[in-house]
Each structure stands twice: as structure tokens, then as C-alpha cells.
Tab-separated table of C-alpha atoms in Angstrom:
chain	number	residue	atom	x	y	z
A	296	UNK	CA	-30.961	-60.495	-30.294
A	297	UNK	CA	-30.564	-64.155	-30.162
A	298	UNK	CA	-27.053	-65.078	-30.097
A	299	UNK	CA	-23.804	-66.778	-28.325
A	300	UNK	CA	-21.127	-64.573	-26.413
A	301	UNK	CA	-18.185	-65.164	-26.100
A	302	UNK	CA	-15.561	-62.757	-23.714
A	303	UNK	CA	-13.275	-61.782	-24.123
A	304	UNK	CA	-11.845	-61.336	-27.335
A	305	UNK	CA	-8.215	-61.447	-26.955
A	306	UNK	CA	-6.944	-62.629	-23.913
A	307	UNK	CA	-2.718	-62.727	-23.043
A	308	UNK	CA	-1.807	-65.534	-20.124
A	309	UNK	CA	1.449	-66.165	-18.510
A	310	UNK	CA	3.263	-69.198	-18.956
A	311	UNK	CA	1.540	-71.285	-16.032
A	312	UNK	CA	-1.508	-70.029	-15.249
A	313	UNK	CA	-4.637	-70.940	-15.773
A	314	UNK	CA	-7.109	-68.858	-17.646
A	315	UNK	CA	-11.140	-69.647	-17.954
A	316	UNK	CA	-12.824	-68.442	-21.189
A	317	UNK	CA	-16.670	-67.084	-21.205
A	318	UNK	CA	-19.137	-69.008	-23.389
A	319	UNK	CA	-23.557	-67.723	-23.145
A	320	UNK	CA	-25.870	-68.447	-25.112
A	321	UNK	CA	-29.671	-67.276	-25.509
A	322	UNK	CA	-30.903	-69.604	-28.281
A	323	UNK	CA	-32.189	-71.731	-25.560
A	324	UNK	CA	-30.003	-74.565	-27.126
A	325	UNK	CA	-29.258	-77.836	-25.308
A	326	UNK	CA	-26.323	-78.835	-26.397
A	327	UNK	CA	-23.053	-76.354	-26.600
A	328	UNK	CA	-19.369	-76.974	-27.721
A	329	UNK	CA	-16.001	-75.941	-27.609
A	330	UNK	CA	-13.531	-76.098	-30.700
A	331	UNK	CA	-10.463	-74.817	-31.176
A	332	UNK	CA	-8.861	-73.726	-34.587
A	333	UNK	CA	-5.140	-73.208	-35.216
A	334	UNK	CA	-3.959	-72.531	-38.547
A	335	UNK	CA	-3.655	-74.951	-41.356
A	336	UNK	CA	-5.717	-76.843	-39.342
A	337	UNK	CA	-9.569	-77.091	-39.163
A	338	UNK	CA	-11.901	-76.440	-35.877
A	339	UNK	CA	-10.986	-79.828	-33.490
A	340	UNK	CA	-13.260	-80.546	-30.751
A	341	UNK	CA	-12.440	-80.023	-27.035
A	342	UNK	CA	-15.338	-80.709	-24.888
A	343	UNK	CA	-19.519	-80.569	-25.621
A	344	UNK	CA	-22.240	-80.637	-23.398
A	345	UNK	CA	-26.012	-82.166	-23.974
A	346	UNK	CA	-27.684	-81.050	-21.018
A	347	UNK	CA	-26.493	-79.212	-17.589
A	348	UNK	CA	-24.461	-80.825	-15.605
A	349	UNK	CA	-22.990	-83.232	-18.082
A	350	UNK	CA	-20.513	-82.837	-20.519
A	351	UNK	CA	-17.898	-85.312	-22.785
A	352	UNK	CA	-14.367	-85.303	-23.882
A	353	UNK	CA	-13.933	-84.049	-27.371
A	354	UNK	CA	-10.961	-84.860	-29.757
A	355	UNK	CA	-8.169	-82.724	-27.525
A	356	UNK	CA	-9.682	-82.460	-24.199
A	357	UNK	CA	-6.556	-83.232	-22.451
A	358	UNK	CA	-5.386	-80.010	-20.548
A	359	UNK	CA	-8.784	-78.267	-20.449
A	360	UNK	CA	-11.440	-78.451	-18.419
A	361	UNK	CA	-15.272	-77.162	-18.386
A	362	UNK	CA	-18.507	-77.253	-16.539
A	363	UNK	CA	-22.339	-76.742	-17.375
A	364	UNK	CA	-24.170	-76.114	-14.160
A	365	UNK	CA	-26.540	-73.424	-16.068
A	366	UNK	CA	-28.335	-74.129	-19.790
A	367	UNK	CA	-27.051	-70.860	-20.869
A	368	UNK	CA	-23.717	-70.763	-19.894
A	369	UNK	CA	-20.400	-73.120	-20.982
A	370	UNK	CA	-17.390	-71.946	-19.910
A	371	UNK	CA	-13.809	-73.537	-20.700
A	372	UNK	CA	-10.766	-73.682	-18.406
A	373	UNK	CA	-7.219	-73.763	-19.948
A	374	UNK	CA	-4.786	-75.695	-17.350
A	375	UNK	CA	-1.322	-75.166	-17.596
A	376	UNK	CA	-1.213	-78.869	-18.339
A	377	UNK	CA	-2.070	-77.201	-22.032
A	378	UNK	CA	1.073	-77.634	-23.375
A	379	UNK	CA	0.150	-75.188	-26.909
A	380	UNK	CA	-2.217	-73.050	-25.509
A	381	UNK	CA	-2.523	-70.265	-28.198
A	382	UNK	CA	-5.255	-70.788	-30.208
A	383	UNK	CA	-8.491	-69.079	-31.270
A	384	UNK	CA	-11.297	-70.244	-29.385
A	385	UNK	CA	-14.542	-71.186	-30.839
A	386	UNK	CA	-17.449	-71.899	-28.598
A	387	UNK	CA	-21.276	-72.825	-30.612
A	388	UNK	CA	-24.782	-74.424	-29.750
A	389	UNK	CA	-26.947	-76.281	-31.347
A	390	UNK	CA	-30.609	-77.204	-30.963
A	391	UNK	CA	-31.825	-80.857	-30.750
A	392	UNK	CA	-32.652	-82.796	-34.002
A	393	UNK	CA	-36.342	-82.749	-34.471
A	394	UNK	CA	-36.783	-86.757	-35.456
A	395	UNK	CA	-33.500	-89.087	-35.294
A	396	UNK	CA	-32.323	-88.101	-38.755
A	397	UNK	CA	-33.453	-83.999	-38.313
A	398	UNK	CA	-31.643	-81.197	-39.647
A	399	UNK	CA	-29.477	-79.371	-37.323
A	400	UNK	CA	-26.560	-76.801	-37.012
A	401	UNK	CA	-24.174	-75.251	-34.886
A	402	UNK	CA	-24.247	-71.745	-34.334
A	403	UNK	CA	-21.095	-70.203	-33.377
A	404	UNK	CA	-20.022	-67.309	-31.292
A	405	UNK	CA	-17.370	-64.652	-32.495
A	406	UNK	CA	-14.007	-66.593	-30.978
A	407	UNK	CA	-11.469	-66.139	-28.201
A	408	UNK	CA	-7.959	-65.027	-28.945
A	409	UNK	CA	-6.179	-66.790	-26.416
A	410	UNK	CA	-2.299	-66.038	-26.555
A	411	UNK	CA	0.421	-67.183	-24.267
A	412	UNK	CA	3.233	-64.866	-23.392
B	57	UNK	CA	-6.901	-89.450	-37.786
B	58	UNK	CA	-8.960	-86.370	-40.165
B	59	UNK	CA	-12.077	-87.862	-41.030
B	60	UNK	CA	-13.267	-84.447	-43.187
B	61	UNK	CA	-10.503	-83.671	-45.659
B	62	UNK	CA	-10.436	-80.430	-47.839
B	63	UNK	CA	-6.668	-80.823	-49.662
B	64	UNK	CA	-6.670	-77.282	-51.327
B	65	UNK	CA	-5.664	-74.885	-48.935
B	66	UNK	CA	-7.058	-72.484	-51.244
B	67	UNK	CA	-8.954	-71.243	-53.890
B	68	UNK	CA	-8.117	-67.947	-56.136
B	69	UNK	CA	-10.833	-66.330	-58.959
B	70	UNK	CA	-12.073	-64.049	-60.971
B	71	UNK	CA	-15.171	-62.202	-59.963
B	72	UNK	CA	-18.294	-63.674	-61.881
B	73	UNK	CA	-16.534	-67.071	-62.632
B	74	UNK	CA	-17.498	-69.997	-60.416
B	75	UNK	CA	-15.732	-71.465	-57.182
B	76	UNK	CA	-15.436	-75.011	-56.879
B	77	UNK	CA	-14.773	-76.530	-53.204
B	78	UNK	CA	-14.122	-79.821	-52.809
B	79	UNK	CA	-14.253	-82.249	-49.526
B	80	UNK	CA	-13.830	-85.734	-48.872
B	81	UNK	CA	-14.933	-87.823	-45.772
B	82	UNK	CA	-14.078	-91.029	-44.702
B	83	UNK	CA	-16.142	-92.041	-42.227
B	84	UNK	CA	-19.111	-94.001	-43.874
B	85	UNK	CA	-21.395	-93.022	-41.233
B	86	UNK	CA	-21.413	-89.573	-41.998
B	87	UNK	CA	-24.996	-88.526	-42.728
B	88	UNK	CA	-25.028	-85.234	-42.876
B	89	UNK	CA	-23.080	-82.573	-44.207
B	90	UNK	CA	-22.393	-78.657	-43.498
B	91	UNK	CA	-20.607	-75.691	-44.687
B	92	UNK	CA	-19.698	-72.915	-43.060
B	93	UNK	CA	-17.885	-69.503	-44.145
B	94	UNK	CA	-15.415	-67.610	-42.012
B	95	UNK	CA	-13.925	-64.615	-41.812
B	96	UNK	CA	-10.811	-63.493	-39.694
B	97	UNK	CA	-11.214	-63.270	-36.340
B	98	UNK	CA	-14.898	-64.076	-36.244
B	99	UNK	CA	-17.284	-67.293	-35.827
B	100	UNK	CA	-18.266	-69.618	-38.996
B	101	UNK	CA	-21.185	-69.237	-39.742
B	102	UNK	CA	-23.729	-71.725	-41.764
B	103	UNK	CA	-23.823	-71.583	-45.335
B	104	UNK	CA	-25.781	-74.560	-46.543
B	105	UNK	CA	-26.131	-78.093	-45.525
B	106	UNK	CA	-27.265	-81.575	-47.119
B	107	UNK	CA	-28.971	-84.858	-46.116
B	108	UNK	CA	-27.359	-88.290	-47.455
B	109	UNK	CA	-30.360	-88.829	-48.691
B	110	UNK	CA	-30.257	-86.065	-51.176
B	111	UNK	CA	-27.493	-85.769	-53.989
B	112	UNK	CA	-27.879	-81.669	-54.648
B	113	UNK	CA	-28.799	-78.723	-52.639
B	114	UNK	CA	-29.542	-75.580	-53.832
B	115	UNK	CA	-29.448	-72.047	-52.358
B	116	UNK	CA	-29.417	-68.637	-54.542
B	117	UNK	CA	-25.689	-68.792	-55.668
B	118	UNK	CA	-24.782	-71.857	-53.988
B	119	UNK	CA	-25.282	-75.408	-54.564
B	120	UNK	CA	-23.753	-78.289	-52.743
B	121	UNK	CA	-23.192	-81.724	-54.412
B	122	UNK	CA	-22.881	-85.034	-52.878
B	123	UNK	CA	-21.479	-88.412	-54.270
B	124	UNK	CA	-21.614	-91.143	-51.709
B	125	UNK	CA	-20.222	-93.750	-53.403
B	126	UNK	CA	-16.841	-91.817	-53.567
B	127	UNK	CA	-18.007	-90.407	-50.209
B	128	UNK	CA	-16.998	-86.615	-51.960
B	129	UNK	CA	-19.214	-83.607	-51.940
B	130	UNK	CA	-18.675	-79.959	-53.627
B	131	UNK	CA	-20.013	-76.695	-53.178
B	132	UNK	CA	-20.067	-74.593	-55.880
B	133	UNK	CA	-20.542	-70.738	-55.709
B	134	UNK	CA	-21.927	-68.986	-59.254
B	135	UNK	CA	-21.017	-65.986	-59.717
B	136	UNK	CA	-18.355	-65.341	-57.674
B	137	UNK	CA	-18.374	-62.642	-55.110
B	138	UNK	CA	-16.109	-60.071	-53.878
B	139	UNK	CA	-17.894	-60.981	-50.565
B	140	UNK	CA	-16.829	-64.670	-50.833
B	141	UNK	CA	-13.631	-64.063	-49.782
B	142	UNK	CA	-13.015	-66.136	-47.029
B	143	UNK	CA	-12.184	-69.223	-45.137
B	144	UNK	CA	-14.887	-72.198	-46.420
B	145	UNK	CA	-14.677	-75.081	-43.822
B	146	UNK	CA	-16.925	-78.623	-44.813
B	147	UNK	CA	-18.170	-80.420	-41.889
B	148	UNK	CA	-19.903	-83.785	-41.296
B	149	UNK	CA	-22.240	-85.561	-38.584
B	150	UNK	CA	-23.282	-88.709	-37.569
B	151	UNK	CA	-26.544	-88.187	-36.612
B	152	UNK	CA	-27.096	-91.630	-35.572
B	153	UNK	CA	-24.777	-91.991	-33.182
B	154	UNK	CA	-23.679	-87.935	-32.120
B	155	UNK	CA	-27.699	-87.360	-32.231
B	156	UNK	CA	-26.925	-83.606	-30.936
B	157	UNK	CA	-24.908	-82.435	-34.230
B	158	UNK	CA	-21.518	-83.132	-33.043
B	159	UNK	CA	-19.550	-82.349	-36.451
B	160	UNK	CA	-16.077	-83.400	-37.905
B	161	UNK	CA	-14.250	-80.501	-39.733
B	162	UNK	CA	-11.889	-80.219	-42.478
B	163	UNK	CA	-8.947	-77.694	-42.502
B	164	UNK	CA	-10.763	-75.117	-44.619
B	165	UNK	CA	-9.899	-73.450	-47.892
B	166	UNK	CA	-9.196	-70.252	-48.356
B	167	UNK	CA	-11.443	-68.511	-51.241
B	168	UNK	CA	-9.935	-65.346	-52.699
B	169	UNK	CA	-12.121	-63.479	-55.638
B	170	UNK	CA	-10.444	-61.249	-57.398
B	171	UNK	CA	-11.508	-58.228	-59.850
């Protein structure tokens, strides 16, 4: 089945360290993202990617970091400069618009626990 | 600076009775609009979306509603599902300038149908 990965589902990091969180997709999408959601709040943006090997800042990039050296794959580092780590993770792909005003959507994998301890 | 707001937090009613969302957007550039439905611990996922160009969208028990001019837009769910419980989050693009569906997202409101 078609679909995006994510792994794992919870994770638990020490104070500190860094921890990198698994992001595939097989939708054959271009462009992939990273959000995070805390609660009370609604998904912000971290970092996105149009093509390998290139990738943008999002809203909160600061204290994450990423890398796209394969189509399919999108993972996202968590520094220890992330001061509020613990969060549920959110990574999602989309496919190009077909004309400049196309429909599109993101399709989302099933989230990263990510809690500091 | 939230460019997507959705100020109720949530939603409570009756099975059969109609839900009402509501989201406002600031950014006139926004073109195109999204929602998605969550449950815990899981991935949105898309519900229906709608071109500026359009003022309605309908699909089976939902229908989204768009008023540019007061840059507001609605999604209304008829009847009302036991199923619908859960987290409804509105998003916007600017498909002019984020061309690859980069969305804005509001802070969700929680949708509880009860018996």
C-alpha cells in the first residue's frame, strides 16, 4: 500500500541528546514536510523539502535539523539546542500542483511521540 | 503571528444535528483551503478542500463554505456522526507563492457527538 512511515511511534530522549526521527514515503511525492503539534496549538511547520537535496526553514526550525539525499526518505534531527522538545511529530508529502493554481494535499503519516525525560 | 484561526476549541452535539466549524484567515493570499480530521495519536487526514474561486463545496455529509470578503469559511457536517468525533484542523495555501502546498494551520477544534 501506498503510504508515509513514520518510526517510531513513541520515542523517550534524555535531556541532551540528540534524537533523529524516521520519515518514508512511497507516493512518489516531491515535496515532504515536517510539522509539529503541541496541544492547544495547531500543526506549525519545521522544515519542507521540494526536491532531494534541498530543503527550507519552516516556522520553528531553530533547534532541528534534516536532510533529503533520497526522494523517499525525510528524516528530522532534534538537537539539544531544542529547548521544548516533547511534541508529537507529524511528517506528510504532497504531490506537485498540476497547473499553477492545481489542487493539491498533504498526506500525512501516523506521528512521532517524542518525549523528553 | 497565526494566520489560520479556529477560536472554538471545541464543538459538542447531538447525534443527527449538524456541526458547524468555523475558521478565519488573514492572509489575503490564501487561495486555497483544506480540512483535515484527526484522531489521537494518529495523522490528519484530508477531509475536503476548496478553491477561492468557488464559494461551496460539497461532499456526502460535508460541505465547506467560503466568504472571501470576510476572508471566513465553514464546514458543516449533516447529520452528525458518532464517527465525527475528533480533532477538525482548517488549513490554507498560497499556491502562488508556496507552489508545492505548503499550508498554514489553525489550532483545531475538538468535535464531540453525543447520543
Amino acid at each position: 500500500d501506498g503510504g508515509i512511515t513514520q518510526s517510531p511511534k513513541y520515542l523517550f530522549r534524555k535531556e541532551g541528546q540528540n534524537v533523529t526521527l524516521s520519515c518514508e514515503q512511497n507516493l512518489n511525492h516531491d515535496a515532504m514536510y515536517w510539522y509539529r503539534q503541541d496541544p492547544g496549538q495547531g500543526l506549525r511547520l519545521i522544515y519542507y523539502s521540494q526536491i532531494v537535496n534541498d530543503f527550507q526553514k519552516g516556522d520553528i526550525a531553530e533547534g532541528y535539523s534534516v536532510s533529503r539525499e533520497k526522494k523517499e526518505s525525510f528524516p528530522l534531527t532534534v538537537t539539544s539546542a531544542q529547548k521544548n522538545p516533547t511534541a508529537f511529530y507529524l511528517c506528510a508529502s504532497s504531490p506537485p500542483l498540476i497547473g499553477p493554481l492545481g489542487d493539491t494535499e498533504a498526506f500525512f503519516g501516523q506521528g512521532t511521540r517524542l518525549t523528553v525525560v | 503571528d497565526q494566520q489560520v484561526k479556529q477560536n472554538s476549541p471545541s464543538l459538542s452535539v447531538q447525534e443527527g444535528r449538524i456541526s458547524i466549524l468555523n475558521c478565519d484567515y488573514t492572509n489575503s493570499m490564501f487561495d486555497y483551503f483544506l480540512w483535515y480530521k484527526k484522531y489521537p495519536a494518529e495523522g490528519p487526514t484530508f477531509l475536503i478542500s476548496i478553491s477561492s474561486i468557488k464559494d461551496k463545496n460539497e461532499d456526502g455529509r460535508f460541505t465547506v463554505f467560503l466568504n472571501k470578503s470576510a476572508k471566513h469559511l465553514s464546514l458543516h457536517i449533516v447529520p452528525s456522526q458518532p464517527g465525527d468525533s475528533a480533532v477538525y484542523f482548517c488549513a490554507a495555501s498560497d499556491r502562488l507563492t508556496d507552489s508545492w502546498g505548503k499550508l498554514q494551520f489553525g489550532a483545531g477544534t475538538q468535535v464531540v457527538v453525543t447520543p
